[in-house]
Tab-separated table of C-alpha atoms in Angstrom:
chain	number	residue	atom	x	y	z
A	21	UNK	CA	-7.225	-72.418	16.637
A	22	UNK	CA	-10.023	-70.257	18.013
A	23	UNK	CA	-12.087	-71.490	15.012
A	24	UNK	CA	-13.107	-74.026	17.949
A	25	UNK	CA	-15.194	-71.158	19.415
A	26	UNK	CA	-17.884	-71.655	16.630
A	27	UNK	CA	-18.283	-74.984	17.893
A	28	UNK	CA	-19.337	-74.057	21.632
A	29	UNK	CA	-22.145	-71.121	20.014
A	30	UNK	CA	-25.400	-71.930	18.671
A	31	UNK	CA	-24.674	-70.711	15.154
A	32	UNK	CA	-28.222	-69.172	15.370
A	33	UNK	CA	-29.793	-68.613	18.577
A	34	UNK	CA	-26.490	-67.192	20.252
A	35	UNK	CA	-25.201	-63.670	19.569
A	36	UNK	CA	-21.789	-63.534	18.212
A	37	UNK	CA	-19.294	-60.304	17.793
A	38	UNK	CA	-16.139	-60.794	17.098
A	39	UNK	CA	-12.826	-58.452	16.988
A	40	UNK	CA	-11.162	-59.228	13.159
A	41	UNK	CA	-8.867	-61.065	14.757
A	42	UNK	CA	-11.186	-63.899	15.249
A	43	UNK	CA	-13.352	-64.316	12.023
A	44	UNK	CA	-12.463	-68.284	12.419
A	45	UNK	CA	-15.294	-68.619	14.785
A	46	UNK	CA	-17.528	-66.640	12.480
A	47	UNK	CA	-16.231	-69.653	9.725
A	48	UNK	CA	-17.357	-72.644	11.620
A	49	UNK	CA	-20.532	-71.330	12.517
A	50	UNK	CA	-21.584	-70.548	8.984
A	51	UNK	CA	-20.016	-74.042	8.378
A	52	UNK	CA	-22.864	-75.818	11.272
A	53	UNK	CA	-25.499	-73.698	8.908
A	54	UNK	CA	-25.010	-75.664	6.226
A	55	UNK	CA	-23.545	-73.483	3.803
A	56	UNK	CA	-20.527	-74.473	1.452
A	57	UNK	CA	-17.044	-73.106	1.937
A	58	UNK	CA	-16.727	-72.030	-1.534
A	59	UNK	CA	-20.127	-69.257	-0.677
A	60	UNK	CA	-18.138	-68.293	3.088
A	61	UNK	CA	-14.840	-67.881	1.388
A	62	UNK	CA	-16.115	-65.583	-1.871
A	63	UNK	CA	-18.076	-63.508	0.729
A	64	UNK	CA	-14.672	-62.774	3.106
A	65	UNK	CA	-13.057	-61.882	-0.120
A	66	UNK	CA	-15.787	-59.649	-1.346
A	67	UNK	CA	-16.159	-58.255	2.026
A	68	UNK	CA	-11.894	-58.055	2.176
A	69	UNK	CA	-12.094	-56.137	-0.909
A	70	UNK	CA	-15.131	-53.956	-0.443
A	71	UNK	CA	-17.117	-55.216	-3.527
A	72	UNK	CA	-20.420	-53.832	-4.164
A	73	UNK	CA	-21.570	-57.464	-3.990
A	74	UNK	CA	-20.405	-57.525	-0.400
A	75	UNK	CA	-23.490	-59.122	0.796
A	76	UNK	CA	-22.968	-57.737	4.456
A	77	UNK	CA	-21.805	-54.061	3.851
A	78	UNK	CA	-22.799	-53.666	-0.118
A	79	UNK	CA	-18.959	-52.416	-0.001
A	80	UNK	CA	-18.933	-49.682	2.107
A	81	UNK	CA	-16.875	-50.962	4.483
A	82	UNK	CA	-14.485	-53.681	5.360
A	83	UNK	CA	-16.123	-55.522	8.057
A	84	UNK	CA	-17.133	-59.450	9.487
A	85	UNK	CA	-20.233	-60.882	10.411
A	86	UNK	CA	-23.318	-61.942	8.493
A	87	UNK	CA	-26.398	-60.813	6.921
A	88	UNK	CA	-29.029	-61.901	9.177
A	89	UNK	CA	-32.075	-63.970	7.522
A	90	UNK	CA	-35.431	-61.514	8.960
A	91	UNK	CA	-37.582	-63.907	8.273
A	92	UNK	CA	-35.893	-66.051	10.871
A	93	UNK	CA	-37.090	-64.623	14.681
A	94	UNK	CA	-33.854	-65.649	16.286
A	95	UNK	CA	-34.852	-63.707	19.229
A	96	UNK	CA	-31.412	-61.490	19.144
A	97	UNK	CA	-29.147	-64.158	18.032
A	98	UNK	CA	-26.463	-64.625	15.152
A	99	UNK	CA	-23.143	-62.777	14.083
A	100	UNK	CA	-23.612	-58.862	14.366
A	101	UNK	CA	-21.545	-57.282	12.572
A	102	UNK	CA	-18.239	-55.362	13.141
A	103	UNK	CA	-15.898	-53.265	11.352
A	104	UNK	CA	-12.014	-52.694	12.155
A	105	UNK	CA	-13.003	-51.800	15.437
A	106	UNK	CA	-11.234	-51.790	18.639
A	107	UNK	CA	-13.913	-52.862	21.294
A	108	UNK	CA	-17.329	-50.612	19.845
A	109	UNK	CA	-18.935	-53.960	19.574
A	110	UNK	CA	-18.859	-54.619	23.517
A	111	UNK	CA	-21.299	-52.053	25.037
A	112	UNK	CA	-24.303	-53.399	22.346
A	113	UNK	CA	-23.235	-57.300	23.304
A	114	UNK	CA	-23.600	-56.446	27.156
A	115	UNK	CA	-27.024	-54.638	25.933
A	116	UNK	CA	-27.740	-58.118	24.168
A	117	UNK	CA	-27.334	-60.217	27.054
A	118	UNK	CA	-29.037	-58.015	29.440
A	119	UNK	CA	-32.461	-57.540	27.118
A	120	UNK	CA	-32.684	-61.371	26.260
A	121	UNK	CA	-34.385	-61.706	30.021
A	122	UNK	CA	-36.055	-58.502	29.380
A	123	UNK	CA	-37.886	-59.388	26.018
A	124	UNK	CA	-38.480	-62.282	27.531
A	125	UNK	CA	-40.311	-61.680	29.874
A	126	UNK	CA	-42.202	-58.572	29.196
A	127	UNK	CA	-42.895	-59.946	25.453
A	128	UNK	CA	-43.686	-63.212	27.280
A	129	UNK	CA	-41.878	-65.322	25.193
A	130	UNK	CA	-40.967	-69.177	26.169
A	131	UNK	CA	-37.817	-70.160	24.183
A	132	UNK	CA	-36.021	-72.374	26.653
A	133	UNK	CA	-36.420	-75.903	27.022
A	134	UNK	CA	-33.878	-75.802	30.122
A	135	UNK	CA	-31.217	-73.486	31.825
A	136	UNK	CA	-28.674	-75.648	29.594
A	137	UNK	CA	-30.556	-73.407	26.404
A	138	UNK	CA	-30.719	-70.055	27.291
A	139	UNK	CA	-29.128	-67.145	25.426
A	140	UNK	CA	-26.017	-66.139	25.687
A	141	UNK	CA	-23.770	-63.105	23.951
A	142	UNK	CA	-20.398	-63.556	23.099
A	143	UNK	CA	-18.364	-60.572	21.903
A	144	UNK	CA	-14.150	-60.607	21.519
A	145	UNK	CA	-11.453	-58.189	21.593
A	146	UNK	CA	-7.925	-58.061	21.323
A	147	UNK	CA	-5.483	-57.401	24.456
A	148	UNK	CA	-4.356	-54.182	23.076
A	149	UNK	CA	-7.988	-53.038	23.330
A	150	UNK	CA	-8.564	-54.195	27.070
A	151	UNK	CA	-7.155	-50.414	26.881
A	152	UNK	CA	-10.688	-49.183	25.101
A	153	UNK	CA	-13.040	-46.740	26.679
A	154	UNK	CA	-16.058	-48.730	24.644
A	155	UNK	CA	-14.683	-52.266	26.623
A	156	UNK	CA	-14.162	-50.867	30.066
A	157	UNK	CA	-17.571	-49.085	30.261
A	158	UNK	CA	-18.974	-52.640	28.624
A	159	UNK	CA	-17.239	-54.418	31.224
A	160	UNK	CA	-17.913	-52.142	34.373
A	161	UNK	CA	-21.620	-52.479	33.519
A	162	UNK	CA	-21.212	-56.345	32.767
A	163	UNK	CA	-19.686	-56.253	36.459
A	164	UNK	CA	-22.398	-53.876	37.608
A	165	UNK	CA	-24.407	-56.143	36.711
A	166	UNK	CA	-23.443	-59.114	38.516
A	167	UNK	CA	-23.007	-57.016	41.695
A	168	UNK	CA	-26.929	-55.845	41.698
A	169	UNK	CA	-28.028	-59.886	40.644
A	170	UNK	CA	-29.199	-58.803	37.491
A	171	UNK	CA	-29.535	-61.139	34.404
A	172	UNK	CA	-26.696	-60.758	31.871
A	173	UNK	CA	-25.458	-63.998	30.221
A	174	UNK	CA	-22.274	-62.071	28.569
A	175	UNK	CA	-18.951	-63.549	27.810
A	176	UNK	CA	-16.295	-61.136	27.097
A	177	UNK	CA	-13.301	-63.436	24.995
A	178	UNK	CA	-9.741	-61.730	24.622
A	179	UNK	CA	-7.141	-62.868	22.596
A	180	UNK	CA	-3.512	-62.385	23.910
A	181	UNK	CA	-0.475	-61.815	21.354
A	182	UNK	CA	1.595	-59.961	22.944
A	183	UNK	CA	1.413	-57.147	20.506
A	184	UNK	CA	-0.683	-54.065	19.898
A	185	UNK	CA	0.534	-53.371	16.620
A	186	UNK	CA	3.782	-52.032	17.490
A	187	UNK	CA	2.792	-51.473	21.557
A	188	UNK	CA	3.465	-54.297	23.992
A	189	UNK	CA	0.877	-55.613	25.823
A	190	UNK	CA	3.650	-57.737	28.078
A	191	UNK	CA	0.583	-59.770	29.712
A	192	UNK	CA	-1.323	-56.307	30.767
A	193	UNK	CA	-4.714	-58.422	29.865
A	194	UNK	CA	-3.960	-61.023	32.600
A	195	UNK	CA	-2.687	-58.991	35.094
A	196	UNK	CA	-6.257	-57.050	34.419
A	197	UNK	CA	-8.633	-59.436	35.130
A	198	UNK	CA	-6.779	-61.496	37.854
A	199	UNK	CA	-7.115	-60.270	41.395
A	200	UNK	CA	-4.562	-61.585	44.138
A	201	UNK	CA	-5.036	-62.289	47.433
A	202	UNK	CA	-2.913	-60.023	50.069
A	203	UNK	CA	-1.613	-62.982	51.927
A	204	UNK	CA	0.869	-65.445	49.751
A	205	UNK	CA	0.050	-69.051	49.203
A	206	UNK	CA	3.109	-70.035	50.226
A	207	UNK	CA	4.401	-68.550	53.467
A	208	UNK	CA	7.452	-69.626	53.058
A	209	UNK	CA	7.594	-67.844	49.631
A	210	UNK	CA	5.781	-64.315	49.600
A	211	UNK	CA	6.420	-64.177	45.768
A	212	UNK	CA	3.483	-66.588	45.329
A	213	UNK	CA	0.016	-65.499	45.364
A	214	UNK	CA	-3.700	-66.996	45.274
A	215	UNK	CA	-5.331	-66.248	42.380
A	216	UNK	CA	-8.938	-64.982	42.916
A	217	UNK	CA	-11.774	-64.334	40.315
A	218	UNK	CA	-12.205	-60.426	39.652
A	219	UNK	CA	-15.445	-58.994	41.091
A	220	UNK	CA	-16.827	-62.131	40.823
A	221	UNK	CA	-16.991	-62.996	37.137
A	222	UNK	CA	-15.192	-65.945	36.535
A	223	UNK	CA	-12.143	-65.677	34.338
A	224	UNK	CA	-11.135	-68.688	32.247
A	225	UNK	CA	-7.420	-69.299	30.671
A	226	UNK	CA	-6.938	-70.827	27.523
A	227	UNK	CA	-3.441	-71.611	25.604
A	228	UNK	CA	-4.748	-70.214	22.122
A	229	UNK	CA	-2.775	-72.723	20.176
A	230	UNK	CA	-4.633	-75.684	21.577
A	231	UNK	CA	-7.777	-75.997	19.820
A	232	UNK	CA	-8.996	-78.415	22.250
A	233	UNK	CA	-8.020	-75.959	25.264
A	234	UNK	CA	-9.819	-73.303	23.361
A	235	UNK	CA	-13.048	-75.312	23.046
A	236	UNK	CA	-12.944	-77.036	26.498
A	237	UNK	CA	-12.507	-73.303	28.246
A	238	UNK	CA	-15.136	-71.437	25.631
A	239	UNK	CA	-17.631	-74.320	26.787
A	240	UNK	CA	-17.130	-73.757	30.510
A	241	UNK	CA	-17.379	-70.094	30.254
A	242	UNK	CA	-20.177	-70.354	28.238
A	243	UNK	CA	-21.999	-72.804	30.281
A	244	UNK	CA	-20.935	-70.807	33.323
A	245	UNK	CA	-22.735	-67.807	32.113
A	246	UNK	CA	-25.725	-69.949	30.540
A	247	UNK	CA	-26.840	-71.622	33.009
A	248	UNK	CA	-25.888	-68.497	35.685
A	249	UNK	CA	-27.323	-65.548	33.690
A	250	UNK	CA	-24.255	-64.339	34.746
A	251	UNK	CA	-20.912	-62.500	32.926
A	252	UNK	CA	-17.733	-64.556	32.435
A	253	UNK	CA	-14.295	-64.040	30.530
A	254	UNK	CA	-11.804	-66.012	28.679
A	255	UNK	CA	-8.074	-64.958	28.018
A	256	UNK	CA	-6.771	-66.741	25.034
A	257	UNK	CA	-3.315	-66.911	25.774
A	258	UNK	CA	0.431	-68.010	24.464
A	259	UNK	CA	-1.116	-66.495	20.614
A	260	UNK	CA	1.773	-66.085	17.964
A	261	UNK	CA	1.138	-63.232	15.688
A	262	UNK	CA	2.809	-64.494	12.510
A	263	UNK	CA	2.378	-61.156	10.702
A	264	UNK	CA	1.856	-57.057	10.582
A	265	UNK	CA	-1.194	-55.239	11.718
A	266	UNK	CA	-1.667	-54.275	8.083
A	267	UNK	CA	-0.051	-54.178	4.848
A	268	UNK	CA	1.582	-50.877	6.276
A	269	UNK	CA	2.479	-51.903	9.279
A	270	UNK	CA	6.674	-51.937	9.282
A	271	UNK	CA	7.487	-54.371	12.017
A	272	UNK	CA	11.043	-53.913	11.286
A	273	UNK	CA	11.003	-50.477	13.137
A	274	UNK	CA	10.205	-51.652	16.219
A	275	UNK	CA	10.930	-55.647	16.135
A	276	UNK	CA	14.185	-57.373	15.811
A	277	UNK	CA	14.112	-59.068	11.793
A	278	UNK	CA	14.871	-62.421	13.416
A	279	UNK	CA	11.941	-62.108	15.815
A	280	UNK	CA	9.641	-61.188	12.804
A	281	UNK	CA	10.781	-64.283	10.696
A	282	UNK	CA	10.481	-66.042	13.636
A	283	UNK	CA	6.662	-65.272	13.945
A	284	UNK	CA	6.356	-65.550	10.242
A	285	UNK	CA	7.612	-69.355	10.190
A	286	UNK	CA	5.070	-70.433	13.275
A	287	UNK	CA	3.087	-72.933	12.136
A	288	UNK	CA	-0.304	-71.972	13.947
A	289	UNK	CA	-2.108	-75.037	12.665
A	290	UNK	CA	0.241	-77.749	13.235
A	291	UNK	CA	-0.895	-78.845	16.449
A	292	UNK	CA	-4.636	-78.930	16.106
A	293	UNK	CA	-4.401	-81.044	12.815
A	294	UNK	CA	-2.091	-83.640	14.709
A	295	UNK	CA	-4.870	-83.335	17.568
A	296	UNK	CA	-7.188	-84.038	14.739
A	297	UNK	CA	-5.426	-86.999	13.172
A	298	UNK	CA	-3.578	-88.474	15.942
A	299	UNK	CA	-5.663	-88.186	18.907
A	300	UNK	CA	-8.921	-88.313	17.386
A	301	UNK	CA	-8.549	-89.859	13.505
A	302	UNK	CA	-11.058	-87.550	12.003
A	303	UNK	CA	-8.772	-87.183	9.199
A	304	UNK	CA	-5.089	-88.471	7.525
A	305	UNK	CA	-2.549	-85.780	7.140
A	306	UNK	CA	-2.855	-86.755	3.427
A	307	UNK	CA	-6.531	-85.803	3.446
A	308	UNK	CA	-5.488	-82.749	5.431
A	309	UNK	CA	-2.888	-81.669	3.582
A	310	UNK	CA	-5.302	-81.872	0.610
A	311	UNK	CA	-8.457	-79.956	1.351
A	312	UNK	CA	-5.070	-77.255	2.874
A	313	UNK	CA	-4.428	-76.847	-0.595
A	314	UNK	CA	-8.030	-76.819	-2.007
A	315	UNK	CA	-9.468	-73.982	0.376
A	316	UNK	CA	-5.584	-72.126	-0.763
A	317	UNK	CA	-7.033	-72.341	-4.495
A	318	UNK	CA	-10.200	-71.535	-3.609
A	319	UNK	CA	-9.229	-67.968	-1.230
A	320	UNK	CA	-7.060	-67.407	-4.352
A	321	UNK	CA	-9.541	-67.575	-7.053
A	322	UNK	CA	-12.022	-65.965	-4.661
A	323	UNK	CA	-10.344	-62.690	-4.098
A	324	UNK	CA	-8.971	-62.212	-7.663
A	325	UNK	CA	-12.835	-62.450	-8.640
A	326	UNK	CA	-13.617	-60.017	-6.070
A	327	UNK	CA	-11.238	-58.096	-6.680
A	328	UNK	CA	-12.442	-57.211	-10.182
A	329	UNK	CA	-15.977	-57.104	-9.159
A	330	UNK	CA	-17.289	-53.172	-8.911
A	331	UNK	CA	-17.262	-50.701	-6.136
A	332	UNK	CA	-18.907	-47.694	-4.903
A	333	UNK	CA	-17.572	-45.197	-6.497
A	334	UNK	CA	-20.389	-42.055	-6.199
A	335	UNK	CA	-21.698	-39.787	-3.541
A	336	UNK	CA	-25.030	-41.317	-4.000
A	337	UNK	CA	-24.191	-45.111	-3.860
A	338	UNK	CA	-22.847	-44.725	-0.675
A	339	UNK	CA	-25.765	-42.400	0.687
A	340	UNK	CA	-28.342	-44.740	-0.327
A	341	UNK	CA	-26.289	-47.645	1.639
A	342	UNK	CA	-25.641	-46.009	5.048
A	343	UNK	CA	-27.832	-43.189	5.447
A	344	UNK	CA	-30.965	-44.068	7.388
A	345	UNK	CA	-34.119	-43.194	4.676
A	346	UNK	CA	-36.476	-40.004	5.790
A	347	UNK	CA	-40.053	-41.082	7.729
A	348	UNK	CA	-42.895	-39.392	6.001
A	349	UNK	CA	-44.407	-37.693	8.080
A	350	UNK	CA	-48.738	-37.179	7.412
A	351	UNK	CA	-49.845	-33.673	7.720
A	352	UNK	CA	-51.628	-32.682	10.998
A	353	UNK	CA	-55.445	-31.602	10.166
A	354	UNK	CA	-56.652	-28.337	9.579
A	355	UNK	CA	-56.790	-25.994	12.459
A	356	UNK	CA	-54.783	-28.203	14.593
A	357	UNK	CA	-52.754	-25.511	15.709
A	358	UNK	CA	-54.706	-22.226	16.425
A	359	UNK	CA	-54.632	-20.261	19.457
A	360	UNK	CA	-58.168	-21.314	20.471
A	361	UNK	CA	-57.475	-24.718	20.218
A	362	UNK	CA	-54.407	-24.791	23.013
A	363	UNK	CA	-55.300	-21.870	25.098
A	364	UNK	CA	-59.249	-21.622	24.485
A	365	UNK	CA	-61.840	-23.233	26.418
A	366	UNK	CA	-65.144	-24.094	24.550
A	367	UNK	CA	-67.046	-20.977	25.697
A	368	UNK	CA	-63.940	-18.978	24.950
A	369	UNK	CA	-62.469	-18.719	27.645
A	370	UNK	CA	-58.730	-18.947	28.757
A	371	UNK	CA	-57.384	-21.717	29.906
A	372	UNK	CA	-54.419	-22.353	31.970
A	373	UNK	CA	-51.205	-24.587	29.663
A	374	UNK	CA	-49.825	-27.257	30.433
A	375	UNK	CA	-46.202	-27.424	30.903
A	376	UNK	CA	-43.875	-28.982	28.217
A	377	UNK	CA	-43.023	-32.256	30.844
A	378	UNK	CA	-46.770	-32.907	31.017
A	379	UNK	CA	-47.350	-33.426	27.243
A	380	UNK	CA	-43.801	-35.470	27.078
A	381	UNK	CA	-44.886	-37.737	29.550
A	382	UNK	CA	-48.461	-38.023	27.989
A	383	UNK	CA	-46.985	-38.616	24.640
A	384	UNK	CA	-44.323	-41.389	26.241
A	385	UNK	CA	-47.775	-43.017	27.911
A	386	UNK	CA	-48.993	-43.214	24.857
A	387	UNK	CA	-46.258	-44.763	23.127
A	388	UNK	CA	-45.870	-47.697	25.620
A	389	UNK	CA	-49.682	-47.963	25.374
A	390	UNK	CA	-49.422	-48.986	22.237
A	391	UNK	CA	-46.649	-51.213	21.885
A	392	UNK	CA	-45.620	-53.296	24.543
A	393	UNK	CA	-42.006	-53.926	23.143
A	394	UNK	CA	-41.154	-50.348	23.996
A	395	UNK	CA	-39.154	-49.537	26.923
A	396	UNK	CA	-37.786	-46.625	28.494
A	397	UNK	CA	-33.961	-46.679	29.759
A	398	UNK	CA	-31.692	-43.812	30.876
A	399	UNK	CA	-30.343	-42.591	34.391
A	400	UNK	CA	-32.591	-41.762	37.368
A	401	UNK	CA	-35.968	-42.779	35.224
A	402	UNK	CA	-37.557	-45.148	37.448
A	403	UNK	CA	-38.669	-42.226	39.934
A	404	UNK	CA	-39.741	-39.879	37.547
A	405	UNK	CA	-36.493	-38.384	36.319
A	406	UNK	CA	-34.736	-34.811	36.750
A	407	UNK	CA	-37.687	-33.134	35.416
A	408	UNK	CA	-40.771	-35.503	36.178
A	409	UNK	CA	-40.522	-36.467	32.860
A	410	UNK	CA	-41.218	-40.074	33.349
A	411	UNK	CA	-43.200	-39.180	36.624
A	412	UNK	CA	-45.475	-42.444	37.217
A	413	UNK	CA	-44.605	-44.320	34.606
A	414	UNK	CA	-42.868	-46.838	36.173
A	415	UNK	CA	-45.727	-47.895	38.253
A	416	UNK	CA	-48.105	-48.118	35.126
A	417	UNK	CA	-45.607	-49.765	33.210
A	418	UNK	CA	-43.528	-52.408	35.330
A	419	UNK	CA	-40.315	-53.667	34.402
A	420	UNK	CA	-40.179	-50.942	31.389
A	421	UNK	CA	-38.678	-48.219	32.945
A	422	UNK	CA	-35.049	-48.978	33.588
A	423	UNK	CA	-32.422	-46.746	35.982
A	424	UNK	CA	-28.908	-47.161	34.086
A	425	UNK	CA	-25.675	-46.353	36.170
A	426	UNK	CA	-24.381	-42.447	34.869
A	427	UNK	CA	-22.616	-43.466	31.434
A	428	UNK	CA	-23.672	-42.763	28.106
A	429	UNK	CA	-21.308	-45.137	26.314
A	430	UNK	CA	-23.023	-47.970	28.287
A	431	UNK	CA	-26.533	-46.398	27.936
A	432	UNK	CA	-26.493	-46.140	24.051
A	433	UNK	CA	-24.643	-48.917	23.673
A	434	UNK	CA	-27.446	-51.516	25.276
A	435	UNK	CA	-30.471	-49.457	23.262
A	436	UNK	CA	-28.681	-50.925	20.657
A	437	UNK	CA	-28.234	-54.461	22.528
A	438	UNK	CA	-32.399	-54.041	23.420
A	439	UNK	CA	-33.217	-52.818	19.681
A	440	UNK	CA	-31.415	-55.910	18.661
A	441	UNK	CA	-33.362	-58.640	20.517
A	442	UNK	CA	-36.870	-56.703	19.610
A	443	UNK	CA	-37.349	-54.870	21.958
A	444	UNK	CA	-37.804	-50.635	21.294
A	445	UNK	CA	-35.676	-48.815	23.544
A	446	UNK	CA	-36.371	-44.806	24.274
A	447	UNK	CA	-32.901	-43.328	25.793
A	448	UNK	CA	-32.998	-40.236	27.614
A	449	UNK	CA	-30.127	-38.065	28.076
A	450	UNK	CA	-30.800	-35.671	30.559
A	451	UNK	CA	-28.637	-33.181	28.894
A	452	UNK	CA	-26.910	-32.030	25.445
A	453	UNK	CA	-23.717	-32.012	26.988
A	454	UNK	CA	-23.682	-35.505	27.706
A	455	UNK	CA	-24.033	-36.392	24.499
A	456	UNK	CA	-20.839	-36.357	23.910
A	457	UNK	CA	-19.742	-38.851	26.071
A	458	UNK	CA	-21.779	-41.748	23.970
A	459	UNK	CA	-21.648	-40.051	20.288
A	460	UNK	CA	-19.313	-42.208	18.828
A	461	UNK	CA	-21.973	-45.413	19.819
């Protein structure tokens, strides 16, 4: 049902990240591209089964998403893709939403006909990873955000099953990101509350097995934060999970068998094809039953093909997929680096160095001198930094030099947002210990 999601997005100018739960939405957007189901379906199964024809990973991992077209300047938009993550995808989607305004306007770019076009980012997780370092720091800044009026057109979607694998969530994700009021709304019954928005992004509710309800609360959320430049968040509630985490997942050892064959026989498409034949007649429920059965032959025939189809098997395959392929670097000139040349005047005599700050911040000048899509982001920059390392540069450059609140996670995470919507982001961490806290970005 939250295949509906793909309908809300721009299947191109939006940016899309979804949590594997959710590759339905991923579906219906390649669908509104104009490719065939046949093409989507052999590339899940190739992806599925970690072919070497995997046209997204070249099978080095199991992941969703799509390989974006270069030639296209979607200005940051499309599916990004994401492996069997929990909620890594979040901090680079917040990083998305906040550079869209950024490129925009220091690459002056004028892509929007109205407020109803703008950008927006739209990343998902599950409700077991509400719990997720990498979606609380994405979410605190998303908040941060909103609290200082800055531009960030995110929406955070989380599906709700009730499950985290074997852990119960027992409604944790709404309890979250609802805030009550102290008084009751009823005081005559202090059970009952007022529900408030949290920190003032809007949080929508959606029953997930309405596809309607999914749509109609994607597209307010979505407008909300469109037209606002603003975060939102949808909770996509009263989800079935009809089976296991993963083939090894034994949900006999922690679930009653009854309440597993009870997921099992939920029929999670029932109600949107009556929606679709009885309430709207875009179809018979002969006609649907039919094309049920073609896309079963064609998943079938899909991943047996894939599943024969060859996979990287060396040291070296897989090194020349995900390692990042050595800069040449040109040889300085002869006699660059003598003595005389650093700490010689022209008549010989000494001259007094310049410390190591100076020539960083020289060589940073430079860099932003030449191309205007760089900008410089990390915490306390604006004024010059810890060490004067970015001392003026704010003031020659204007709107380049960004102060991020003190977390790396965040930080590294929206480089990648920035890279991602052309812009190209320097980070500076202060200090090698605090690497650490944003390593696994």
């Amino acid at each position: 049902m939250l295949g509906s999601i793909g309908h809300v997005l721009d299947p191109q100018f939006d940016a899309m990240a979804l949590h594997y739960r959710h590759l339905s939405a991923s579906i219906v957007r390649q669908l509104r591209l104009g490719r065939s189901m046949e093409d989507i379906i052999m590339d899940r199964a190739r992806g599925y089964t970690v072919s070497k024809l995997d046209p997204v990973t070249g099978g080095v991992h199991c992941a969703i998403g799509s390989a974006r077209d270069m030639s296209k300047d979607d200005f940051g938009g499309g599916d990004y893709v994401v492996t069997s993550t929990l909620a890594s995808q979040c901090p680079p989607a917040v990083g998305r939403a906040l550079g869209f305004s950024i490129a925009d306007t220091i690459l002056k770019r004028n892509k929007y006909e109205s407020n109803s076009k703008k950008q927006v980012s739209f990343v998902t997780i599950g409700d077991g990873s509400v719990h997720n370092a990498h979606f609380l720091s994405a979410f605190n800044l998303a908040r941060h955000a909103r609290f200082r009026k800055t531009k960030c057109p995110v929406v955070f979607g989380v599906s709700d099953n009730g499950l985290s694998i074997s852990y119960p969530t027992d409604g944790y994700a709404d309890y979250l990101f609802t805030k009550y009021a102290a008084r009751p709304k009823d005081q005559h019954d202090p059970s009952s509350k007022v529900i408030m928005d949290r920190d003032g992004i809007p949080i929508f509710k959606a029953n997930g097995c309405d596809m309607m309800d999914v749509y109609d609360k994607t597209f307010q959320a979505v407008d909300y934060s469109r037209k606002s430049s603003a975060p939102s968040l949808i909770l996509y509630q009263e989800i079935t999970r009809r089976f296991g985490h993963a083939a090894t997942d034994r949900q006999h050892a922690y679930l009653d068998p009854s309440v597993v064959d009870q997921m099992a026989e939920t029929d999670v498409i029932e109600s949107g094809i009556m929606q679709a034949v009885e309430h709207y007649g875009a179809l018979t429920y002969g006609e649907a039953m039919d094309r049920f059965e073609e896309i079963g032959v064609l998943s079938r025939s899909a991943f047996n093909s894939a599943a024969d189809e060859p996979k990287i098997s060396t040291r070296d395959d897989m090194i020349a997929k995900v390692s990042q392929p050595m800069a040449q670097v040109p040889p300085l000139a002869a006699g660059l680096l003598t003595s005389h040349d650093f700490n010689q005047g022209d008549a010989g005599k000494r001259v007094k160095k310049d410390v190591m700050r100076k020539h960083m911040t020289r060589v940073i000048s430079e860099v932003m001198d030449s191309d205007p899509k760089v900008v410089y982001i990390g915490e306390d920059v604006e004024h010059g930094g810890y060490y004067l390392v970015t001392e003026g540069l704010a003031k020659k450059f204007p709107g380049r030099v960004i102060d991020f609140p003190p977390d790396e996670t965040t930080l590294l995470g929206a480089a990648m947002g920035f890279s991602q919507v052309g812009l190209v982001p320097i980070v500076e961490i202060p200090y090698s210990k605090y690497l650490d806290c944003g390593a696994d970005m």
